[in-house]
Amino acid sequence: MENNSKKILETIFRLDPGVDLTQEQQDDLFTAMSPRCLVEAFLDTEFIGLRDQYATLKMDSLKDTFLPLKDNIKLLEQVAEVILKHLKDMRSQLCKGEIKSDLLRVVPILFECPAFDRPDKEWGDRIIRKMAEFLILMHETAKRNFDVLVRWWDADSDILARVIKVYVQAYRNLVKCLFNSKPISTDNLYIQMLTILREINESLGYKVPVNQFYIRQPGYEETNRKIEILILQLHQQHLQLSLLGLLPLGNLLFLLDVPLKWKMLRIEFNDTSLLHFTKTLNDILLKFEETFGIGSGIMFLIGSRHLKIRPEPLTLRFEIDDDKEKVVESAISKVECKNETSLLLPFEVYFKDNVSLGVNAGGPMKEFFSRLFEELFNVGKHSIFKKLDDSSSCTTLWFNKDSKELDKLRSVGKLFALMFYNKVIVTMPFPFLFYKKLLGNSQSSFEDLKLLDPGMAKSMGTLLEMSDDDLADYSFTVQGPLNEPEIELKPAGKDEAVTTANVLEYIELYARHYTASSQFDVFSESFRSMFRRFTLHRLFAPQELMSLFQGGEYDWKAFQGSFGYEKGYTANHRVVEMFWSVFHGDLTEDDKRDFLRVMTGADHVPIGGIQEIRPRMWPMGGDEDCKGKSPKDMCPEVNTCHGFIVLHLPRYKNREHLKERLMKLIEMKGHGFHKLVE
């Protein structure tokens, strides 16, 4: 019977929708869907020697067999009932301590059945729920069996991705039912299952991208919108998030996408800033009344408001030197004397000798952080960072182990935190390991070495192939900084030779030394001291934090579509069409990214996609703008002090003038505009 199972299933699954199964066909279906028959039908015997490490299933054949069943709802229901019966029988066998690896193969086989894609059907919800109960029980009572599944998921992430997809779909359907006031189960079974899957995925080094866990997915816009509204409302009210007891916030965060998490965090930042502002104001008024009597505080407040004076302690106000060469020293001198509490106050930036930038907390703030980190990342001027390798094409930076400027790094950590807290995102040239360690969930190891320096990791891996004679020149030491002694990787390491017996220990210790950085530790501790209350490590996975600072894919047509046109300009205006002709036809990819940096302060795609920028284009070229000059002598201006981004574009007469001035704006990175060209 086992050899015929696949043929029987293919025959039954290809029946016309709506056809009733005969009793004989029902019996054949039940037998062919038994664990033993399914495994026998789809086991890949060519790789039988790898059966402990891999599921060794004929996955393509399995998918092809189940495919015709996808739209046959009536037959799917009958198949679901058969699966339920077999799951009950499997429970007693697989939820014990004995290892049943051959029988376990039925788990990835069953997940390929389209019945698991129908949580919207009562029978679909039942088998998905029953499988969750089965897997959770195995996880709790038969760890050795469950570990076999994990080993297969590690070897083939597609199998793990399928399980995740099933339970994300099921949970999304549960939320949708809740919004539609349909009766639902409140046993948190899906959350339990997804939590286990998240922990496994993390332990396996994120074999499946974290975005596969998001309950907001393309194609579910109405549900997505309702989820966002509900979560933001409850989060803003500082309530424990629970959809009628269903969604505790702590168990839900990994199911939320980065744009939604970023909105939640921005609300938290705004509330914290307002809280500290209010507390500081109350302290000032109290001290004022203690000194000058009751009622004097109110008079002081009225007078300050009338004169448009904000007492210095109520805000964090930076007056920064407009000279680009001095921005680092100017910023560090401002922040090094500030404690974490003062950094949480509303932040204002003022550039000396540059009236056009003003003190508004939008454009000047972005300009400040953009200039600051652009300078700090110039390794020719500042030695706290270095390139990962010496090639001219390398743009990735890491912390310089030879740097002794720990106080400077401590201040840079504060400035990085200040930037993030004030919702400004500047492109960061750091590798994935930076975000992993910043969230505090990484111990230095060989896996970290792979993330930081794949070339070095590959070189260290070759040591495993060496003989004792080849390793004779190695000891548990590494070369120290210039003019300093060598460093022992372990006590008495200089006296211990590396051999084939201890080479793994040597590689691991070397990797820890290579990736560990006291400079990073100083930076990260300074950063985290400001964010302890926000528990970033619970909110973001490293990939998500990295996406905040490096963005997604560039879609320049979507960028064009995000523009609004006002004050006489329209999408069909001659100058506007000429601008986009130059942008798409003459600018290189690097030019476009530099223009994006001019517009937003960062050259990466913002959270939510490039269409989220939503700038506006206004004409520039009247008498008031040009002061008698021709529009061709004007350069475009980018202004963010209106509370939104505006590109002021002169009314150029010809394409070459527009191209020349636009390239000048990009070359100058927007600094110093709005200015007349002499």
XYZ file of C-alpha atoms in Angstrom:
678
model
C 0.000 0.000 0.000
C 2.846 2.383 0.859
C 4.261 2.329 -2.693
C 0.842 3.210 -4.117
C 0.088 6.050 -1.670
C 1.367 8.825 -3.908
C -0.630 7.558 -6.906
C -3.769 7.202 -4.788
C -3.429 10.756 -3.467
C -2.760 12.182 -6.932
C -5.843 10.410 -8.300
C -8.138 11.605 -5.495
C -6.761 15.165 -5.413
C -7.402 15.562 -9.153
C -11.110 14.753 -8.874
C -13.467 17.484 -10.042
C -14.472 19.908 -7.249
C -17.792 18.967 -5.722
C -17.500 15.256 -6.480
C -18.399 13.048 -3.526
C -15.862 10.401 -2.581
C -17.019 6.807 -2.647
C -16.556 4.755 0.495
C -13.633 3.004 -1.145
C -11.990 6.332 -1.994
C -12.519 7.549 1.568
C -10.837 4.412 2.901
C -7.961 4.773 0.437
C -7.537 8.450 1.411
C -7.396 7.614 5.111
C -4.784 4.907 4.546
C -2.664 6.921 2.087
C -2.642 9.897 4.500
C -1.371 7.796 7.402
C 2.050 8.885 8.744
C 3.746 5.670 7.674
C 2.413 5.802 4.113
C 3.145 9.518 3.655
C 6.737 9.141 4.807
C 7.227 6.091 2.599
C 5.775 7.935 -0.400
C 7.918 11.070 -0.131
C 11.142 9.920 1.556
C 14.178 10.570 -0.644
C 16.095 7.300 -0.325
C 19.069 8.646 -2.319
C 20.069 10.674 0.735
C 19.175 8.111 3.358
C 22.610 8.498 4.942
C 21.767 12.124 5.820
C 18.389 11.357 7.378
C 19.474 12.442 10.885
C 20.594 15.889 9.711
C 18.001 16.478 6.990
C 14.320 15.727 6.505
C 15.380 14.043 3.210
C 11.979 14.495 1.602
C 11.102 14.856 -2.067
C 9.696 18.335 -1.494
C 9.017 19.155 -5.165
C 7.084 15.921 -5.614
C 5.233 16.587 -2.358
C 4.197 20.098 -3.407
C 3.100 18.897 -6.854
C 0.953 16.172 -5.288
C -0.893 18.596 -2.999
C -1.220 21.438 -5.555
C -4.468 20.262 -7.268
C -6.125 20.156 -3.859
C -5.698 23.896 -3.293
C -9.054 25.116 -4.643
C -11.130 22.001 -3.974
C -12.768 23.241 -0.767
C -15.096 20.278 -0.326
C -12.268 17.752 -0.605
C -9.976 19.911 1.555
C -12.483 19.640 4.376
C -12.463 15.842 4.137
C -8.640 15.794 4.046
C -8.589 18.036 7.136
C -10.777 15.566 9.011
C -8.421 12.723 8.064
C -5.408 14.737 9.266
C -7.147 15.406 12.594
C -7.660 11.705 13.203
C -4.044 10.861 12.413
C -2.726 13.707 14.606
C -4.567 12.225 17.584
C -2.886 8.870 16.983
C 0.562 10.458 16.502
C 0.364 12.389 19.762
C 0.909 9.324 21.962
C 3.900 8.204 19.881
C 5.797 11.461 19.316
C 5.197 13.252 22.622
C 7.293 10.792 24.602
C 11.014 10.847 25.237
C 11.828 8.288 22.546
C 13.235 9.530 19.254
C 10.975 8.689 16.311
C 12.750 10.532 13.502
C 11.152 8.545 10.664
C 7.654 9.149 12.000
C 8.520 12.830 12.606
C 8.868 13.359 8.868
C 5.105 13.423 8.622
C 5.140 16.881 10.276
C 6.811 18.766 7.371
C 4.788 16.605 4.945
C 1.437 17.588 6.479
C 2.331 21.296 6.578
C 2.467 21.260 2.767
C -1.221 20.372 2.639
C -3.306 23.390 1.461
C -5.762 22.736 4.301
C -3.249 24.546 6.545
C -3.753 27.658 4.404
C -7.438 27.937 5.323
C -7.647 29.315 8.866
C -10.772 31.140 7.698
C -12.580 27.789 7.605
C -13.657 26.092 10.822
C -12.011 22.826 9.774
C -8.833 24.656 8.760
C -8.621 26.433 12.097
C -9.121 23.108 13.886
C -6.225 21.286 12.204
C -3.891 24.294 12.547
C -4.800 24.544 16.216
C -4.453 20.773 16.745
C -1.004 20.785 15.129
C 0.009 23.680 17.424
C -1.138 21.714 20.481
C 0.818 18.726 19.212
C 4.048 20.692 18.609
C 3.834 22.645 21.883
C 3.355 19.412 23.826
C 6.300 17.838 22.023
C 8.393 20.928 22.801
C 7.548 20.578 26.491
C 7.578 16.794 27.018
C 9.625 15.259 24.190
C 12.498 17.675 23.722
C 14.677 15.153 21.896
C 12.032 14.630 19.225
C 11.437 18.358 18.915
C 15.183 18.957 18.561
C 15.159 16.665 15.525
C 12.591 18.983 13.920
C 14.765 21.988 14.774
C 17.761 20.282 13.175
C 15.765 19.805 9.974
C 14.587 23.416 10.065
C 18.200 24.509 10.447
C 19.222 22.445 7.417
C 16.280 23.590 5.271
C 14.903 26.999 6.206
C 12.080 26.667 3.655
C 10.474 24.033 5.878
C 10.655 26.398 8.872
C 9.358 29.293 6.756
C 6.312 27.219 5.815
C 5.432 26.564 9.467
C 5.849 30.259 10.293
C 3.640 31.247 7.358
C 0.865 28.899 8.506
C 0.712 30.371 12.013
C 1.100 33.993 10.932
C -1.829 33.487 8.531
C -3.839 31.855 11.289
C -3.152 34.648 13.740
C -3.923 37.326 11.160
C -7.258 35.639 10.516
C -7.919 35.622 14.264
C -7.310 39.369 14.442
C -9.524 39.923 11.402
C -12.337 37.961 13.064
C -11.939 40.107 16.151
C -12.341 43.299 14.121
C -15.438 41.816 12.466
C -16.939 40.884 15.861
C -16.842 37.179 15.100
C -16.452 34.686 17.963
C -12.833 33.634 18.512
C -10.779 31.460 20.819
C -8.851 33.330 23.522
C -6.427 30.569 24.508
C -3.348 32.322 23.000
C -2.385 29.056 21.297
C -1.189 30.767 18.123
C 0.863 33.276 20.117
C 2.493 30.397 22.006
C 3.357 28.637 18.766
C 4.690 31.773 17.098
C 6.753 32.631 20.167
C 8.411 29.206 20.047
C 9.080 29.627 16.321
C 10.567 33.091 16.874
C 12.923 31.779 19.561
C 14.000 28.896 17.334
C 14.561 31.195 14.371
C 16.679 33.513 16.516
C 18.725 30.601 17.895
C 19.390 29.431 14.320
C 20.745 32.832 13.323
C 17.533 34.104 11.698
C 17.266 31.444 8.995
C 13.910 32.989 8.093
C 13.757 36.806 7.688
C 12.048 38.461 10.646
C 9.549 40.164 8.341
C 7.930 36.769 7.737
C 6.479 37.049 11.254
C 4.667 40.340 10.581
C 0.891 40.155 10.834
C 0.568 43.220 8.603
C 1.278 41.964 5.086
C 0.619 43.313 1.564
C -2.853 42.458 0.357
C -4.530 42.965 3.740
C -4.708 46.771 3.690
C -7.981 47.150 5.604
C -6.884 44.779 8.369
C -3.429 46.397 8.389
C -4.971 49.827 8.877
C -7.183 48.643 11.739
C -4.264 46.921 13.458
C -2.192 50.104 13.262
C -4.972 52.327 14.593
C -5.685 50.018 17.513
C -2.078 49.480 18.520
C -1.118 53.153 18.292
C -4.183 54.245 20.244
C -3.566 51.796 23.057
C 0.160 52.440 23.057
C -0.357 56.178 23.246
C -2.626 55.703 26.239
C 0.088 53.626 27.927
C -2.242 50.686 28.283
C -1.079 47.102 28.295
C -1.902 46.031 24.782
C -4.515 43.310 24.858
C -7.152 42.774 22.260
C -9.749 41.737 24.828
C -7.062 39.732 26.613
C -5.711 38.283 23.372
C -2.639 40.345 22.556
C -0.344 41.148 25.478
C 2.207 43.681 24.216
C 5.260 41.776 25.395
C 4.217 38.715 23.389
C 3.168 40.705 20.339
C 6.138 42.921 19.480
C 7.893 40.482 17.153
C 4.695 40.282 15.063
C 4.749 44.025 14.361
C 6.561 45.472 11.350
C 9.289 48.101 11.560
C 7.195 51.109 10.410
C 4.625 50.358 13.117
C 7.298 49.822 15.772
C 8.956 53.079 14.744
C 5.662 54.936 15.106
C 5.188 53.406 18.563
C 8.690 54.435 19.578
C 8.215 57.972 18.282
C 5.082 58.290 20.423
C 7.096 57.089 23.399
C 9.878 59.586 22.647
C 7.412 62.474 22.314
C 5.673 61.572 25.570
C 8.999 61.286 27.389
C 10.188 64.642 26.067
C 6.925 66.304 27.135
C 7.108 64.638 30.549
C 10.626 65.934 31.195
C 9.698 69.379 29.886
C 6.700 69.549 32.239
C 8.673 68.291 35.226
C 11.487 70.772 34.595
C 9.015 73.637 34.195
C 7.269 72.735 37.453
C 10.615 72.619 39.264
C 11.513 76.080 37.927
C 8.160 77.561 38.935
C 8.396 76.007 42.389
C 11.855 77.447 42.995
C 10.719 80.815 41.642
C 7.810 80.942 44.079
C 9.991 79.817 46.971
C 12.241 82.800 46.254
C 9.790 85.526 45.210
C 6.512 84.426 46.761
C 3.248 82.764 45.762
C 2.024 83.771 42.310
C 5.414 84.921 41.084
C 5.893 81.726 39.108
C 2.745 82.350 37.079
C 3.813 85.945 36.410
C 7.213 84.685 35.303
C 5.557 82.214 32.942
C 3.221 84.858 31.472
C 6.107 87.251 30.968
C 8.260 84.631 29.299
C 5.432 83.670 26.957
C 4.719 87.307 26.077
C 8.384 87.962 25.308
C 8.695 84.612 23.507
C 11.484 83.567 25.850
C 11.944 79.939 26.773
C 14.070 79.460 29.895
C 17.305 77.664 28.983
C 16.837 74.625 31.281
C 13.494 73.794 29.629
C 15.163 72.769 26.387
C 18.354 71.177 25.211
C 19.668 73.960 22.989
C 22.774 73.562 20.862
C 24.361 76.607 19.270
C 26.643 74.993 16.703
C 29.475 76.536 14.732
C 28.412 76.757 11.090
C 31.939 75.855 9.996
C 31.729 72.224 8.842
C 35.273 71.579 10.037
C 34.312 72.475 13.608
C 30.962 70.707 13.907
C 32.384 67.647 15.721
C 34.258 69.611 18.357
C 31.328 71.993 18.764
C 28.835 69.143 19.252
C 31.043 67.184 21.646
C 31.635 70.256 23.789
C 27.860 70.656 24.102
C 26.990 67.059 24.919
C 29.875 65.954 27.142
C 28.618 67.958 30.114
C 24.991 66.841 29.761
C 23.473 64.034 31.815
C 20.928 61.563 30.450
C 17.969 63.486 31.902
C 18.831 66.751 30.163
C 19.227 64.892 26.869
C 15.564 63.862 27.111
C 14.324 67.471 26.983
C 12.998 69.024 23.742
C 15.974 69.618 21.449
C 16.736 72.741 19.426
C 19.642 73.450 17.085
C 20.910 76.882 16.112
C 23.748 77.441 13.645
C 25.895 80.497 14.308
C 26.024 83.012 11.462
C 23.379 81.175 9.444
C 20.039 82.870 9.851
C 18.396 80.805 7.101
C 18.674 77.626 9.169
C 17.016 79.174 12.201
C 16.259 77.228 15.365
C 13.404 75.107 14.060
C 13.717 71.501 15.240
C 13.175 70.020 11.783
C 15.603 71.102 9.083
C 18.438 72.429 11.263
C 18.375 69.308 13.408
C 18.674 67.034 10.369
C 21.353 69.295 8.946
C 23.284 69.156 12.220
C 23.269 65.377 12.567
C 24.000 64.883 8.868
C 27.053 67.141 9.039
C 28.170 65.690 12.365
C 28.243 62.036 11.376
C 29.557 62.755 7.899
C 32.579 64.317 9.592
C 32.918 61.605 12.248
C 32.933 58.906 9.564
C 35.817 60.613 7.764
C 38.561 58.242 8.951
C 41.222 60.558 7.564
C 40.260 63.193 10.133
C 38.936 61.170 13.052
C 40.518 57.968 14.310
C 37.710 56.493 16.426
C 36.476 54.471 13.435
C 38.339 52.641 10.693
C 37.512 50.879 7.441
C 36.984 47.132 7.674
C 39.631 46.721 4.984
C 42.076 48.955 3.145
C 40.447 48.765 -0.279
C 39.332 52.032 -1.848
C 35.854 50.597 -2.417
C 35.282 49.727 1.249
C 32.664 51.964 2.888
C 31.909 49.820 5.951
C 33.366 51.070 9.236
C 34.140 49.512 12.592
C 35.594 50.738 15.872
C 39.324 51.381 15.843
C 40.948 49.167 18.489
C 43.982 51.475 18.584
C 41.944 54.564 19.450
C 42.531 55.950 22.945
C 39.838 58.637 22.642
C 37.354 56.915 24.931
C 35.850 60.178 26.210
C 35.197 61.220 22.627
C 33.529 57.865 21.918
C 31.399 58.281 25.020
C 30.188 61.643 23.697
C 29.603 60.191 20.221
C 27.461 57.477 21.829
C 25.381 60.215 23.471
C 25.057 62.071 20.169
C 23.982 58.895 18.386
C 21.341 58.354 21.070
C 20.281 62.010 20.863
C 19.817 61.712 17.110
C 17.723 58.549 17.440
C 15.658 59.999 20.305
C 14.819 63.051 18.193
C 13.600 60.841 15.328
C 16.399 61.774 12.942
C 17.846 58.899 10.927
C 21.263 59.298 9.308
C 22.749 56.514 7.203
C 25.177 54.450 9.285
C 28.083 52.629 7.537
C 28.252 49.830 10.110
C 27.902 46.065 9.550
C 25.089 43.909 10.903
C 27.196 43.034 13.952
C 26.948 46.659 15.141
C 23.173 46.440 15.526
C 23.334 42.957 16.999
C 25.777 44.032 19.712
C 24.058 47.389 20.256
C 20.901 45.559 21.315
C 22.976 43.590 23.808
C 22.118 40.150 22.442
C 25.526 39.046 21.203
C 28.549 37.487 22.841
C 31.654 37.706 20.695
C 32.144 34.442 18.833
C 33.196 32.917 15.534
C 29.683 33.620 14.189
C 30.264 37.303 14.924
C 33.582 37.149 13.084
C 31.704 35.902 10.010
C 29.426 38.940 10.268
C 32.225 41.442 10.819
C 34.951 40.139 8.516
C 33.983 37.170 6.298
C 37.473 37.116 4.781
C 39.139 36.724 8.155
C 36.584 34.083 9.184
C 37.356 32.106 6.023
C 41.074 32.372 6.724
C 40.619 31.134 10.288
C 38.504 28.275 9.007
C 41.463 26.957 6.999
C 43.240 26.196 10.286
C 40.863 23.272 10.739
C 42.466 21.588 7.732
C 46.035 21.929 9.018
C 48.147 19.245 10.645
C 50.034 19.612 13.919
C 53.181 20.411 11.932
C 51.360 23.184 10.047
C 50.125 24.647 13.343
C 53.518 24.508 15.033
C 54.117 28.261 14.699
C 50.806 29.189 16.345
C 50.246 29.883 20.042
C 47.335 31.344 22.006
C 48.511 34.917 21.425
C 47.860 37.767 19.013
C 49.949 40.755 18.093
C 49.299 43.807 20.275
C 49.033 47.442 19.151
C 52.122 49.190 17.819
C 54.954 49.272 20.371
C 52.932 47.179 22.822
C 53.457 43.526 23.867
C 51.557 40.629 22.362
C 48.192 39.742 23.869
C 47.461 36.345 25.388
C 44.116 34.858 24.395
C 44.024 32.861 27.641
C 46.144 32.671 30.799
C 49.643 31.425 29.910
C 48.589 31.446 26.270
C 52.082 32.230 25.007
C 53.270 28.926 26.435
C 50.524 26.808 24.851
C 50.905 25.616 21.288
C 47.959 25.304 18.940
C 47.330 21.714 17.837
C 44.642 19.823 15.989
C 43.236 18.934 19.409
C 42.708 22.550 20.542
C 42.467 24.459 17.255
C 38.706 24.969 17.687
C 39.336 26.654 21.037
C 41.999 28.849 19.425
C 39.668 29.909 16.609
C 36.880 30.767 19.063
C 39.198 32.751 21.359
C 40.719 34.569 18.398
C 37.245 35.432 17.099
C 36.248 36.797 20.504
C 39.358 38.960 20.602
C 38.903 40.167 17.025
C 35.250 41.134 17.422
C 35.409 42.382 21.012
C 36.044 46.101 21.322
C 36.426 48.197 24.435
C 35.786 51.178 22.154
C 32.435 49.751 21.098
C 31.611 48.953 24.734
C 32.151 52.606 25.714
C 30.028 53.816 22.799
C 27.197 51.337 23.388
C 27.045 51.898 27.141
C 26.723 55.636 26.537
C 23.970 54.977 23.974
C 22.077 52.484 26.132
C 22.233 54.672 29.236
C 19.738 56.967 27.520
C 17.501 54.169 26.252
C 17.183 51.823 29.211
C 13.603 52.918 29.784
C 12.636 52.116 26.195
C 13.842 48.458 26.114
C 14.927 48.610 22.481
C 16.160 45.017 22.650
C 12.562 43.850 23.138
C 11.196 46.059 20.397
C 13.657 45.427 17.565
C 15.535 42.484 16.147
C 19.022 43.438 14.891
C 17.866 43.253 11.253
C 15.033 45.657 12.014
C 17.270 48.195 13.718
C 19.659 47.948 10.790
C 16.813 48.583 8.343
C 16.036 51.823 10.181
C 19.492 53.154 9.363
C 20.056 51.548 5.965
C 16.559 51.478 4.504
C 15.023 49.393 1.756
C 15.036 49.364 -2.038
C 15.226 52.541 -4.114
C 12.197 53.179 -6.313
C 12.796 56.501 -8.037
C 9.457 56.445 -9.867
C 7.743 56.111 -6.482
C 9.935 58.990 -5.269
C 8.649 61.142 -8.133
C 5.093 60.075 -7.363
C 5.467 61.136 -3.731
C 5.951 64.816 -4.673
C 3.195 67.355 -4.280
C 3.145 70.529 -6.417
C 1.917 73.893 -5.160
C 2.026 77.654 -5.701
C 1.741 77.415 -9.489
C 3.631 74.209 -10.147
C 1.799 71.084 -11.315
C 3.006 67.646 -12.374
C 2.618 68.773 -16.001
C 4.353 72.137 -15.616
C 7.180 72.722 -18.095
C 9.826 73.213 -15.369
C 8.622 70.210 -13.367
C 8.747 67.917 -16.410
C 12.195 69.288 -17.235
C 13.360 68.557 -13.677
C 12.264 64.912 -13.794
C 13.773 64.514 -17.257
C 17.135 65.562 -15.804
C 16.659 63.499 -12.642
C 15.877 60.223 -14.425
C 17.950 60.820 -17.569
C 21.141 62.529 -16.421
C 21.714 61.690 -12.756
C 23.650 58.567 -11.849
C 22.435 56.256 -9.075
C 24.942 57.883 -6.709
C 23.725 61.353 -7.739
C 20.144 60.356 -6.939
C 21.134 59.039 -3.527
C 23.069 62.237 -2.832
C 19.986 64.238 -3.802
C 17.946 62.101 -1.411
C 20.475 62.981 1.305
C 20.028 66.678 0.484
C 16.260 66.303 0.783
C 16.053 64.156 3.915
C 19.458 64.188 5.634
C 20.010 60.495 4.791
C 20.703 58.645 1.560
C 18.744 55.539 2.528
C 15.093 54.740 1.922
C 13.022 55.820 4.947
C 10.845 53.471 6.954
C 7.659 52.695 5.048
C 9.279 53.143 1.635
C 10.555 56.022 -0.450
C 6.979 57.169 -1.099
C 6.733 58.160 2.587
C 8.970 61.225 2.052
C 6.120 63.251 0.487
C 8.075 66.445 -0.343
C 6.586 69.444 -2.081
C 7.899 71.437 -5.007
C 7.399 75.186 -5.078
C 8.486 77.635 -7.778
C 11.271 80.089 -7.118
C 12.136 82.872 -9.494
C 9.956 85.892 -8.857
C 11.365 89.345 -8.149
C 11.347 88.763 -4.383
C 13.378 85.568 -4.735
C 15.841 86.720 -7.363
C 16.224 90.340 -6.357
C 16.396 91.314 -10.000
C 18.502 88.326 -11.038
C 17.513 85.908 -13.781
C 16.189 82.493 -12.632
C 19.176 80.836 -14.339
C 21.423 82.463 -11.739
C 19.494 80.902 -8.874
C 20.236 77.566 -7.252
C 17.463 75.304 -5.943
C 16.838 75.347 -2.212
C 15.684 72.591 0.123
C 13.756 73.847 3.131
C 12.412 71.797 6.029
C 11.415 74.595 8.365
C 7.783 74.543 7.243
C 7.246 71.245 9.045
C 7.592 69.393 5.734
C 10.219 69.135 2.993
C 10.054 71.730 0.224
C 12.188 71.835 -2.907
C 12.205 75.447 -4.114
C 12.900 75.113 -7.836
C 13.623 78.251 -9.921
C 11.688 78.730 -13.148
C 14.567 77.775 -15.429
C 14.229 78.552 -19.121
C 16.298 75.648 -20.427
C 17.319 72.150 -19.424
C 21.073 72.769 -19.219
C 20.677 75.552 -16.652
C 18.468 73.309 -14.532
C 20.914 70.407 -14.772
C 23.912 72.593 -13.902
C 22.253 74.128 -10.829
C 20.816 70.811 -9.635
C 24.259 69.192 -9.834
C 25.660 72.151 -7.888
C 23.075 71.587 -5.159
C 24.018 67.904 -5.000
C 27.742 68.681 -5.040
C 27.341 71.105 -2.129
C 25.117 68.539 -0.338
C 22.561 71.287 0.134
C 24.788 73.255 2.514
C 24.432 77.000 2.238
C 21.380 77.218 0.007
C 19.185 79.422 -0.478
C 21.923 81.625 -1.992
C 22.340 83.681 -5.136
C 25.094 82.524 -7.467
C 27.548 85.306 -8.044
